Structure formats: C-alpha cells, structure tokens
mmCIF file of C-alpha atoms and ligand atoms in Angstrom:
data_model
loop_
_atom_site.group_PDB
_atom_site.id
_atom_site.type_symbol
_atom_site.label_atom_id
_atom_site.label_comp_id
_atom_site.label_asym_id
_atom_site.label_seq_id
_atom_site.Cartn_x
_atom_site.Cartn_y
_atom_site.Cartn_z
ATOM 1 C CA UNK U 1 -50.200 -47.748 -41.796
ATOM 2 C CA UNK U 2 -53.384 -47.000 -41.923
ATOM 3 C CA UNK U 3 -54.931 -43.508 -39.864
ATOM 4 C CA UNK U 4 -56.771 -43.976 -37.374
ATOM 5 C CA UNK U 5 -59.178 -41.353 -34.633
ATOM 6 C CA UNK U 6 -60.968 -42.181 -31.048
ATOM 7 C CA UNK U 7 -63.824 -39.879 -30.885
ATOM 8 C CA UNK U 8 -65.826 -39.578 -27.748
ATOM 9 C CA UNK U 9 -69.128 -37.889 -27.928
ATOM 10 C CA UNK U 10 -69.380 -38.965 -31.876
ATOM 11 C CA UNK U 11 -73.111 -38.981 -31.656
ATOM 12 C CA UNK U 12 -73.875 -35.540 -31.503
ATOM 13 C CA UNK U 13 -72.239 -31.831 -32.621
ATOM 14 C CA UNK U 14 -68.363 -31.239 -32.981
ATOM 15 C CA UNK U 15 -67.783 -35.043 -32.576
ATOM 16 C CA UNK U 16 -70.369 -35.993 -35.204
ATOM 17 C CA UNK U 17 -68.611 -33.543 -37.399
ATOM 18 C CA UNK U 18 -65.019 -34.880 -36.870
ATOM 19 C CA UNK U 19 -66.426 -38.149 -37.711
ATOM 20 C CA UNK U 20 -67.467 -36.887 -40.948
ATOM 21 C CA UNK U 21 -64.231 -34.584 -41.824
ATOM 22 C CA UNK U 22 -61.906 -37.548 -40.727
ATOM 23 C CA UNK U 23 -64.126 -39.835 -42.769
ATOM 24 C CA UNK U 24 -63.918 -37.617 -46.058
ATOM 25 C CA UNK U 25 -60.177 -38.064 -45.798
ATOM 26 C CA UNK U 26 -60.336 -41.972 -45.479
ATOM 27 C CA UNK U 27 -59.217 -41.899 -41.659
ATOM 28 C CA UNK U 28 -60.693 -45.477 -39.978
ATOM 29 C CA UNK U 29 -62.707 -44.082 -37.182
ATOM 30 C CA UNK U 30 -63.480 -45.526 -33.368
ATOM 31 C CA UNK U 31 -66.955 -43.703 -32.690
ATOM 32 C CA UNK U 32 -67.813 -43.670 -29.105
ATOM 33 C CA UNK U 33 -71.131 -42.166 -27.044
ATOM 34 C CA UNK U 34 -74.240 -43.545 -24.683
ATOM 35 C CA UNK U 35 -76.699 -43.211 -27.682
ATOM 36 C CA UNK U 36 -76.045 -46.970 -29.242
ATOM 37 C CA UNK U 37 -78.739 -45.945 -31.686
ATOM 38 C CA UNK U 38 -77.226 -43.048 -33.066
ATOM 39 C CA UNK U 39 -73.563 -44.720 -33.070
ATOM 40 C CA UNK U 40 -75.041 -47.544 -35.626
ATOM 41 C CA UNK U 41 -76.533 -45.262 -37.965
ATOM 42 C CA UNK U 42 -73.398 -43.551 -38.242
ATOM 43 C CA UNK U 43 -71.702 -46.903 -38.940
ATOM 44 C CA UNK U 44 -74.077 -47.545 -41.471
ATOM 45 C CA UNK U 45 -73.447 -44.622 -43.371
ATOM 46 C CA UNK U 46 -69.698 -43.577 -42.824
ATOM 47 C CA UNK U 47 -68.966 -47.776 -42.926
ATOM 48 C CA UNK U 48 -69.722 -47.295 -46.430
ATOM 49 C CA UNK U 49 -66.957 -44.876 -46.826
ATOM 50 C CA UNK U 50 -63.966 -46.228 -44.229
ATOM 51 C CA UNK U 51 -63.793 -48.923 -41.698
ATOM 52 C CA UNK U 52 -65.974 -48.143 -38.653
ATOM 53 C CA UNK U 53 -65.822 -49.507 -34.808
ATOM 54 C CA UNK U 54 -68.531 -48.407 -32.533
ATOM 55 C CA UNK U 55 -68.850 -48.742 -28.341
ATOM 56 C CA UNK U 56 -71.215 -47.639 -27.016
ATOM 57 C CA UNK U 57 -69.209 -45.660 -23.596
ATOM 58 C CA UNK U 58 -70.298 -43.578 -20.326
ATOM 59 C CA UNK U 59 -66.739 -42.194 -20.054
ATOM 60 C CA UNK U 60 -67.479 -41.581 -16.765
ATOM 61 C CA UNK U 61 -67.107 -45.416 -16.076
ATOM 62 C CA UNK U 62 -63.536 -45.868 -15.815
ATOM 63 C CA UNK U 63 -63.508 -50.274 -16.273
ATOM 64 C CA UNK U 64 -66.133 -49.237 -19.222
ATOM 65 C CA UNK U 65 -63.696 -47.750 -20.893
ATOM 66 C CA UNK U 66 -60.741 -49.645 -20.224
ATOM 67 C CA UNK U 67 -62.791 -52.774 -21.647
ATOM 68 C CA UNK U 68 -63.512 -50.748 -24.655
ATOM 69 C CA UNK U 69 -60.234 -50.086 -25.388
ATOM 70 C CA UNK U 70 -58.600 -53.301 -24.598
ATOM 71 C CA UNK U 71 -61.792 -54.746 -26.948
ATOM 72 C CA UNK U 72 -60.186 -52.630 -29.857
ATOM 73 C CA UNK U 73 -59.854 -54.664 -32.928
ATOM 74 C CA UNK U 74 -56.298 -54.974 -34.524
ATOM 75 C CA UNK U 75 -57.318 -53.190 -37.631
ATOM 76 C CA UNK U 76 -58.022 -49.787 -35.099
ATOM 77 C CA UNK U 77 -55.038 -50.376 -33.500
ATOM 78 C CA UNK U 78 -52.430 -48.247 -32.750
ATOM 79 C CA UNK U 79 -54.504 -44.767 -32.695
ATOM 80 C CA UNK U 80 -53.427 -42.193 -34.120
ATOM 81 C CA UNK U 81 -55.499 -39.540 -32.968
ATOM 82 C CA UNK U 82 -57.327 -39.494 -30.044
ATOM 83 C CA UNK U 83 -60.463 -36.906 -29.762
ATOM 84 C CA UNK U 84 -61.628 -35.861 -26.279
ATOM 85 C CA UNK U 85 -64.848 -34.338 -27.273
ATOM 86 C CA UNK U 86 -67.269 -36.220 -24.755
ATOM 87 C CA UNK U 87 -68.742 -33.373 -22.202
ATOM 88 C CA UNK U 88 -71.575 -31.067 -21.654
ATOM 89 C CA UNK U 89 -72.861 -28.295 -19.369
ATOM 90 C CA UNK U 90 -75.847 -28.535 -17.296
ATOM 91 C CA UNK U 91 -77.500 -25.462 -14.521
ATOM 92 C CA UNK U 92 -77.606 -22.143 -16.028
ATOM 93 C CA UNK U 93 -78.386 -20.301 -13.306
ATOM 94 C CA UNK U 94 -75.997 -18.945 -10.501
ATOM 95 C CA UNK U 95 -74.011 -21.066 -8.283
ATOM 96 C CA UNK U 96 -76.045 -20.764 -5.402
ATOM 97 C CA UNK U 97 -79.222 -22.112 -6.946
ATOM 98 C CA UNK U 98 -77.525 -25.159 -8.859
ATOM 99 C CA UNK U 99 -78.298 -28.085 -7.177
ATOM 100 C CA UNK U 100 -75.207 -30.067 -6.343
ATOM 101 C CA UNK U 101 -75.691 -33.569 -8.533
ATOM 102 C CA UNK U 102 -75.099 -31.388 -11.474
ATOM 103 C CA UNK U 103 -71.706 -30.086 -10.533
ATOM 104 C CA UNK U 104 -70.574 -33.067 -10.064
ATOM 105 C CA UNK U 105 -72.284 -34.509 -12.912
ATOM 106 C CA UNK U 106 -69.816 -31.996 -15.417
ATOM 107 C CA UNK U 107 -66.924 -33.035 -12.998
ATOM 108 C CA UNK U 108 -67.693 -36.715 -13.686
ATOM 109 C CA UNK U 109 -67.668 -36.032 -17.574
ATOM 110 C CA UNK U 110 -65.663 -33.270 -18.532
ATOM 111 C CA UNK U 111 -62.904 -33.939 -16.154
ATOM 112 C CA UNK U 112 -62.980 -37.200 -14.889
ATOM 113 C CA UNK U 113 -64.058 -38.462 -18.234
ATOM 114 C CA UNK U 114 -61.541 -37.119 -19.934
ATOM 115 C CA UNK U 115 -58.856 -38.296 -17.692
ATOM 116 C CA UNK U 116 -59.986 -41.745 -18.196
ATOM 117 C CA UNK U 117 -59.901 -42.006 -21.770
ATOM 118 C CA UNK U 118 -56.612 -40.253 -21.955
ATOM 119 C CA UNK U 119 -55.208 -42.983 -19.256
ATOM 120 C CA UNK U 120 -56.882 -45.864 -21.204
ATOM 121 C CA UNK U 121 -55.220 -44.968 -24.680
ATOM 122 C CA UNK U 122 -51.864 -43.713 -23.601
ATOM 123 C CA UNK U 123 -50.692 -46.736 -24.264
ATOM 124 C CA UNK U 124 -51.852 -47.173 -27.789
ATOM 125 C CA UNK U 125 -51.031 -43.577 -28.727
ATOM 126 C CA UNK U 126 -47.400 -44.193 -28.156
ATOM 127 C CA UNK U 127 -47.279 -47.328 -29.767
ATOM 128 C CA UNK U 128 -46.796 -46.495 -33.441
ATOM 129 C CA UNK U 129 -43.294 -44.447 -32.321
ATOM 130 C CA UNK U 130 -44.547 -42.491 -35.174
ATOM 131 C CA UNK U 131 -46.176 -39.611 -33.408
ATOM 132 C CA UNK U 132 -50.195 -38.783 -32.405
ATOM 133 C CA UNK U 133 -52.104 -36.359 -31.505
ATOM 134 C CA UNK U 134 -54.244 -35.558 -28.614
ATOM 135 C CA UNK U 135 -57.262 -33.280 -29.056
ATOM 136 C CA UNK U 136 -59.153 -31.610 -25.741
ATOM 137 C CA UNK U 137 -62.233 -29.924 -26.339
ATOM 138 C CA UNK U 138 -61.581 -27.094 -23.604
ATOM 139 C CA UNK U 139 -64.024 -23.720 -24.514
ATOM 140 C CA UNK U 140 -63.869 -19.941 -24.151
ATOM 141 C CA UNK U 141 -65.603 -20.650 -20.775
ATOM 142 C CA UNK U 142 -62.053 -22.203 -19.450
ATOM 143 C CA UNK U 143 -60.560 -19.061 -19.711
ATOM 144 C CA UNK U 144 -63.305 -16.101 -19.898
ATOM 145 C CA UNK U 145 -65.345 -15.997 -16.630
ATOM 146 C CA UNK U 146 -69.368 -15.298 -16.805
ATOM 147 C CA UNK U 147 -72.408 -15.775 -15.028
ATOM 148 C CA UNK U 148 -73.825 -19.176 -15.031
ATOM 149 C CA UNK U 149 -70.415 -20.761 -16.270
ATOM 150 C CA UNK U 150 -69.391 -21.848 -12.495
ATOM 151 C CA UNK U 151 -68.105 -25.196 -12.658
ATOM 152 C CA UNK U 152 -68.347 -26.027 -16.223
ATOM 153 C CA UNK U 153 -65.705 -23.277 -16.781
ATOM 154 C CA UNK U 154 -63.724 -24.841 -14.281
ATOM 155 C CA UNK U 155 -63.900 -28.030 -16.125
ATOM 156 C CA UNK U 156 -62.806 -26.461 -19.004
ATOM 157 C CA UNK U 157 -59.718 -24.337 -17.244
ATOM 158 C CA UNK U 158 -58.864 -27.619 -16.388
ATOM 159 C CA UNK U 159 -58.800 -29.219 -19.654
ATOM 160 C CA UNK U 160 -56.262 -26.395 -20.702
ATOM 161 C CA UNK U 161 -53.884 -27.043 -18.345
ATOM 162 C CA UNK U 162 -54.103 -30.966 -18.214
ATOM 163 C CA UNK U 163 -53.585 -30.398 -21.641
ATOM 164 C CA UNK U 164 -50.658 -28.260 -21.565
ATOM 165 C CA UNK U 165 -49.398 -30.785 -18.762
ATOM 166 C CA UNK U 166 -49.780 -33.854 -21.025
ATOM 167 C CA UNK U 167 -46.977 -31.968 -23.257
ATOM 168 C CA UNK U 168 -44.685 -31.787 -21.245
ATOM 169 C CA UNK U 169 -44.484 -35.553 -20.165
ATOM 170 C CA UNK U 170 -45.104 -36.873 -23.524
ATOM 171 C CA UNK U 171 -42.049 -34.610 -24.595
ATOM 172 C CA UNK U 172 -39.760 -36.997 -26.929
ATOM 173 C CA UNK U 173 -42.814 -39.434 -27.784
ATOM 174 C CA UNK U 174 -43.803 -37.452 -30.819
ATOM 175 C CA UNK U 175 -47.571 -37.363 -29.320
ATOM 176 C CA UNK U 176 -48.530 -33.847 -29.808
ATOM 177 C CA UNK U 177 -51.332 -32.277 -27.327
ATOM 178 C CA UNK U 178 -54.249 -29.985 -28.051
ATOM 179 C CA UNK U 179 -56.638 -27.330 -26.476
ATOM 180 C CA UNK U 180 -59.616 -26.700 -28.970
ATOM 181 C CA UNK U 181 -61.409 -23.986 -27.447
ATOM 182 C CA UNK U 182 -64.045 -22.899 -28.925
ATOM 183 C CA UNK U 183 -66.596 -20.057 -28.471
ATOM 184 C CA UNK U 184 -70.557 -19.681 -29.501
ATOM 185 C CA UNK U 185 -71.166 -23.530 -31.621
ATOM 186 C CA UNK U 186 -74.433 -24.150 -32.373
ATOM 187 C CA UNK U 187 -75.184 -27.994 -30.931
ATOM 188 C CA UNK U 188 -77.297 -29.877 -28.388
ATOM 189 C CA UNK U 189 -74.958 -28.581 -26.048
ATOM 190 C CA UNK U 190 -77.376 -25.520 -25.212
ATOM 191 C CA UNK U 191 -80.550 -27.915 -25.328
ATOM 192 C CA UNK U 192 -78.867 -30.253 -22.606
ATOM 193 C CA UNK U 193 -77.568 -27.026 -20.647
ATOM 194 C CA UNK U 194 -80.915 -25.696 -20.481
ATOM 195 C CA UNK U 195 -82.740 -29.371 -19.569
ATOM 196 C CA UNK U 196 -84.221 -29.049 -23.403
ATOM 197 C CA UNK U 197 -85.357 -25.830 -23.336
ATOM 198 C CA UNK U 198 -86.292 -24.915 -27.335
ATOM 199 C CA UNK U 199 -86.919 -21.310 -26.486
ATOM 200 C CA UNK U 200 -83.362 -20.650 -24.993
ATOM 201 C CA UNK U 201 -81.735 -23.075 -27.881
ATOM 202 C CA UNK U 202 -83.618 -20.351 -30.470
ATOM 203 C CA UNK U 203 -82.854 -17.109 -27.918
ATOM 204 C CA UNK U 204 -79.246 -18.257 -28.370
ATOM 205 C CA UNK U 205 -78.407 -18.886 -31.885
ATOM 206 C CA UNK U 206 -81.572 -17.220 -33.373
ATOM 207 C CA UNK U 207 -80.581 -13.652 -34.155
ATOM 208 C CA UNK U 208 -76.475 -13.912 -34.261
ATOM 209 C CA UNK U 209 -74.450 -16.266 -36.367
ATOM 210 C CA UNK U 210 -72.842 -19.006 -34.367
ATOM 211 C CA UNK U 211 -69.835 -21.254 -35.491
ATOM 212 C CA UNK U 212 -71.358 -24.822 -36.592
ATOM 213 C CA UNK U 213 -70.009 -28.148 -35.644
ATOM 214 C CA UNK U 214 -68.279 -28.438 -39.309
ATOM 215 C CA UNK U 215 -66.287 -25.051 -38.547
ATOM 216 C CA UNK U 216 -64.555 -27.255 -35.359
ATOM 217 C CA UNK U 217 -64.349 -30.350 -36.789
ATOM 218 C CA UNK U 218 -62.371 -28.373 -39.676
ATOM 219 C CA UNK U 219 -60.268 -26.928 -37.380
ATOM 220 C CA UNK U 220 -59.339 -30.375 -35.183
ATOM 221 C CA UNK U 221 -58.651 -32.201 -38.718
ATOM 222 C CA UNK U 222 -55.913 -29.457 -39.195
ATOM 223 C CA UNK U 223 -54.780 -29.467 -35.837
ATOM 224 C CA UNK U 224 -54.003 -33.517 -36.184
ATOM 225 C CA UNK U 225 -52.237 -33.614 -39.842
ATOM 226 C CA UNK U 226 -50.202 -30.991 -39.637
ATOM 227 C CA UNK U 227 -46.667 -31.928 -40.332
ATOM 228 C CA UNK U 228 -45.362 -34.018 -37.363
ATOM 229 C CA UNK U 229 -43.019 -31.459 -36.049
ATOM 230 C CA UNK U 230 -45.697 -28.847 -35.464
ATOM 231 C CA UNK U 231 -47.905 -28.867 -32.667
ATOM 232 C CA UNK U 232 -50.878 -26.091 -31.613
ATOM 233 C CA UNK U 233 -50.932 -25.778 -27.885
ATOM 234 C CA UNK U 234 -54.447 -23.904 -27.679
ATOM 235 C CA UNK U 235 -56.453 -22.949 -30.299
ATOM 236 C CA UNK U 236 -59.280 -20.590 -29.565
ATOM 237 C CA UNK U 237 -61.883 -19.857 -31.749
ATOM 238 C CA UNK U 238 -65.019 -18.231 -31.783
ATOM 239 C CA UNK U 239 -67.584 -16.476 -34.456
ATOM 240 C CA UNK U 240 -66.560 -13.641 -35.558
ATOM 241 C CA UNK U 241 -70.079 -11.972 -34.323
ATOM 242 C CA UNK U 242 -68.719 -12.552 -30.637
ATOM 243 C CA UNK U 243 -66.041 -10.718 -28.910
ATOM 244 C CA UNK U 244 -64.773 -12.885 -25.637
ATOM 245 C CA UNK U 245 -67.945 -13.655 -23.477
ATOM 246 C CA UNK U 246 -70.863 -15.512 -24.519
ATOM 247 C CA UNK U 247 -72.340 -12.112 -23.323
ATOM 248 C CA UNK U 248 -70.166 -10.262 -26.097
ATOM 249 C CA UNK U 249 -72.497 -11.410 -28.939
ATOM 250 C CA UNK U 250 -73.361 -8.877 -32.032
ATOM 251 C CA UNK U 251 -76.932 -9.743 -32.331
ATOM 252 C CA UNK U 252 -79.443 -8.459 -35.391
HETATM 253 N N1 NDP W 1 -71.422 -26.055 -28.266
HETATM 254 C C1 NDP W 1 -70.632 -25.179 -27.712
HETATM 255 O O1 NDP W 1 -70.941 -23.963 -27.661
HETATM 256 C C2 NDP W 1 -69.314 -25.587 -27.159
HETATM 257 C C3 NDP W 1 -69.034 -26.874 -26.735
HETATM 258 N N2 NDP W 1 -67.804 -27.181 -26.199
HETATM 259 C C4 NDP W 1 -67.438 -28.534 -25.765
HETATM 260 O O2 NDP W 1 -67.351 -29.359 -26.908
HETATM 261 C C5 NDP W 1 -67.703 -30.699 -26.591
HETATM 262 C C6 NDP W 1 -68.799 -31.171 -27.521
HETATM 263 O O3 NDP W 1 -69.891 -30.292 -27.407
HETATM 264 P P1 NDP W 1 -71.036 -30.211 -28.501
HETATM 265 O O4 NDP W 1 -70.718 -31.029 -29.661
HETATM 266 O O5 NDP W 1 -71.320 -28.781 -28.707
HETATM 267 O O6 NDP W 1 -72.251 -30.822 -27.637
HETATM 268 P P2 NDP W 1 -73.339 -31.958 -27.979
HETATM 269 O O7 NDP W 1 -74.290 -31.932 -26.827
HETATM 270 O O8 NDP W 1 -73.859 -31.776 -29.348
HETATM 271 O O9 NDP W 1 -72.462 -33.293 -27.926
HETATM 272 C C7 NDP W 1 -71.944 -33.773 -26.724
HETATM 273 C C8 NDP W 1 -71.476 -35.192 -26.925
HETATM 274 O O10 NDP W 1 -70.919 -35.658 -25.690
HETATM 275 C C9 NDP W 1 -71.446 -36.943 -25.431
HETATM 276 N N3 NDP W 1 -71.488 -37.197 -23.999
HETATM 277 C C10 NDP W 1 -72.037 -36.439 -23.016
HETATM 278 N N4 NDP W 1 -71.893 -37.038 -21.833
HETATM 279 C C11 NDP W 1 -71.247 -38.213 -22.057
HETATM 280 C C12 NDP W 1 -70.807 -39.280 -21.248
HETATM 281 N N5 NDP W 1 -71.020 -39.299 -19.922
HETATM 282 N N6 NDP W 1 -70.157 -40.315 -21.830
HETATM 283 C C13 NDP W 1 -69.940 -40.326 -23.147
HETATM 284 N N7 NDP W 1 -70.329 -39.357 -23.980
HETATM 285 C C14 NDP W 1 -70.975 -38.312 -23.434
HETATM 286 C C15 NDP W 1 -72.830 -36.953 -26.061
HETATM 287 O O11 NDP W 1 -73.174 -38.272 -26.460
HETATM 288 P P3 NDP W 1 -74.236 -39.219 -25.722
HETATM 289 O O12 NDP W 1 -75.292 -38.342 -25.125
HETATM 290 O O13 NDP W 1 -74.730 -40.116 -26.821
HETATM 291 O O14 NDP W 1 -73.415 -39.939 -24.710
HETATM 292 C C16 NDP W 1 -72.583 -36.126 -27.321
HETATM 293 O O15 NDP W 1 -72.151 -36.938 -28.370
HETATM 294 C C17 NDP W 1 -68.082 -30.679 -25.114
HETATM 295 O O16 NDP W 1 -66.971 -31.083 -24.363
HETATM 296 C C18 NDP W 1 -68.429 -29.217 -24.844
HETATM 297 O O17 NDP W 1 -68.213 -28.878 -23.511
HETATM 298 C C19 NDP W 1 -66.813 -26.240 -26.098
HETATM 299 C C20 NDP W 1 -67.046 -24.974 -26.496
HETATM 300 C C21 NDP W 1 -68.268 -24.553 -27.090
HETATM 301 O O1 LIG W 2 -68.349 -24.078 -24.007
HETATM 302 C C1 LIG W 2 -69.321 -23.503 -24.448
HETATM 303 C C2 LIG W 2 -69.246 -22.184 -24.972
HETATM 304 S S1 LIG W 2 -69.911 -21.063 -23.936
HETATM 305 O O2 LIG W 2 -71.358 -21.388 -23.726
HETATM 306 O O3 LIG W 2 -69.219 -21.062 -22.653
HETATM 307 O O4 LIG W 2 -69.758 -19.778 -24.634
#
C-alpha cells in the first residue's frame, strides 16, 4: 500500500517543506492551501516525482473541507499521515490594542481549522487498521508566554492538549498523535504577523540564525515513519541561538 500525507498550508514554509521531504521519499502527497496558484506549481514539479492531488481549502470552512475530503481520489485514499500545518499569527502588539477580527481570525484557523480537518479525515486515518499518524503544528508560543503572543499562544496551548487528547481516544487504533512545536523558523509567518512588514521580517531573522522550514519538515518526516509502535507526544524544537522566548535570542 502505497504512503500517503494530507498537508494543509502546503503552499508556503514548514508545509512546503514536508511536501518536498515526503516527496524525496516517494510518499503520494494531498497538498492543500487558498493560494490555487502556488498549489499547481507544486504539482507540476513534485507530480514529476510522485502522484500529486491538489484542493485548493480555507480550513476554516468546515463543508469546504468535508467536500475535499469526500472528493479524494481512490489512489490518495486511506491517508496515512495527516499534517495539520495550516495557521498563522496576526497583531503584534498588546492585547489591548489588537483589534478583535484578528483574534478571532487565528481562532478560526489555528483552532477551528484544525479541528475540522482532523474531524473530516478521522475516518480515513483509521481505515487502513494499519496505523497513522497525526501531526499538529503547536509552537514554543503554546507553552512559553510573551508579549504580543496573546491569543495565538492560546491557539497553540490548545493544539498541545487537543493533541495529547486525540491519544487517548484513538488508543488501540494504531493512529499515533503529534505536537511539533517549534521555536524561531524563518517563513512568511512573520511577514503575515506583521501585515508584510519587510523591516520586521529582516529585524527578526537578520542578525541570529533561525531554524528553516527544511529543519521541521525533517523533523515531522521522522516523527511519521518511525516504527509503528513508537509515538512522540511533543516535540519541541528551536535554534540553538534561542533559549525559550522569542525574546531569548543570541543575536550578532
Ligand atoms: N514560523 C514560525 O516561527 C513558526 C510557525 N509555527 C506554525 O507552523 C505553521 C506553519 O507556519 P509557517 O510555515 O511558518 O508559516 P507560513 O506563513 O509560511 O505558512 C502558513 C501556511 O498556512 C496556510 N494557511 C493560512 N491560513 C489558512 C487558511 N485559512 N486555510 C488554509 N490554509 C491556510 C497558508 O497558505 P495559504 O495562504 O495559501 O492559504 C500557508 O501555506 C503554522 O501553524 C504556524 O503557526 C509554529 C512555530 C513557529
Ligand atoms: O509560533 C511561532 C514561533 S514564535 O514567534 O512564537 O516564537
């Protein structure tokens, strides 16, 4: 049977990446995001490699994404590893300045999102009675509190703990669960956070050495073939030039 991983976010950063590291290792991939543009080039040039399926998905639209999985062709069915990547953080600056669309805006994706995807593709994840794996990107920011992190962190705490929830009713259907947390990554993330500011995407990363989308994507590829019996509850994981906060940076 042939291997096969759900990525949401795939047009951008860590899911990109897994699309690439699952790829290399002839996994068929689902590839999901808004950006339709972006999800065809990638089908051009990974579709060269290993079957490709692309939807374009809000996964904030719950019938969306039931219709995109129900659309799956048989050749991506069962999956075998489901990637949670889709989310972002938006509003910087303290709570009491954020203006409230934007909360709910990460609550919609990061949580709600999430949830939705999960629900969608229980189903297929416990069809091959083989065992699966669940990846959640949760962050640092779930479980380190700082200044500007408000409710993204608490989208992120909550990813942990769904996470570690999911285990313990999937218990005896061989479908392990993960929290990927990482620290400092260098992606679009901070350009969407900070409404495409390229001075704080360059204040950020400029003078410090942050992990790189291929550093997670390395690290969720292990996470989903290790040997069936073994599964990581959290893994947190952060450049080695940062020390717990995105505050705790070693800069030049
Ligand atoms: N970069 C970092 O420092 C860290 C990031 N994370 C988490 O990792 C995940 C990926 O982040 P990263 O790769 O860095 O960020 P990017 O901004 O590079 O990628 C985010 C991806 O999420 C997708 N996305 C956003 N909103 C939606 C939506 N409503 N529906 C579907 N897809 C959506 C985007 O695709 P599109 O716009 O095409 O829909 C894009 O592919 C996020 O959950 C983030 O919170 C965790 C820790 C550290
Ligand atoms: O999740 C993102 C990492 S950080 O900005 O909170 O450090």
């Amino acid at each position: 049977m042939s291997q096969v991983v759900f990525i949401t976010g795939a047009t951008s950063g860590f899911g990109r990446a897994c699309a690439y590291r699952f790829a290399q290792a002839g996994w068929s991939l689902v590839l999901t995001g808004r950006r339709q543009e972006r999800l065809e080039s990638l089908k051009e040039e990974l579709g060269r490699r290993v079957p490709v399926h692309i939807a374009a998905l809000d996964v904030r639209d719950s019938e969306a994404v039931k219709a995109v999985v129900e659309a799956l062709p048989a050749d991506f069915r069962p999956i075998t590893a489901l990637i949670n990547n889709a989310g972002l953080a938006l509003a910087p600056e303290p709570s009491q300045q954020v203006a409230l669309e934007d909360w709910h805006t990460m609550i919609d994706t990061n949580v709600t999102g999430l949830v939705n995807v999960t629900h969608a593709l229980l189903p297929s994840l416990t069809e091959t009675g083989e065992g699966a794996t669940i990846v959640n990107l949760g962050s640092v920011a779930g479980q380190w509190p700082y200044p500007g992190s408000h409710v993204y962190g608490a989208s992120k705490a909550f990813v942990q703990q769904f996470s570690y929830n999911l285990r313990c009713d999937l218990l005896g259907t061989g479908i392990r669960v993960t929290d990927v947390a990482p620290g400092l990554s260098e992606s679009e993330f901070t350009l969407v956070r900070n409404r495409g500011d390229q001075a704080a995407y360059d204040k950020l990363y400029g003078d410090t050495t942050p992990l790189q989308p291929e550093d997670i994507a390395e690290q969720i590829f292990h996470v989903a073939t290790l040997p069936a019996h073994v599964n990581i509850n959290r893994l947190e994981v952060m450049p080695t030039r940062q020390a717990w906060s995105p505050f705790a940076v070693d800069r030049d």
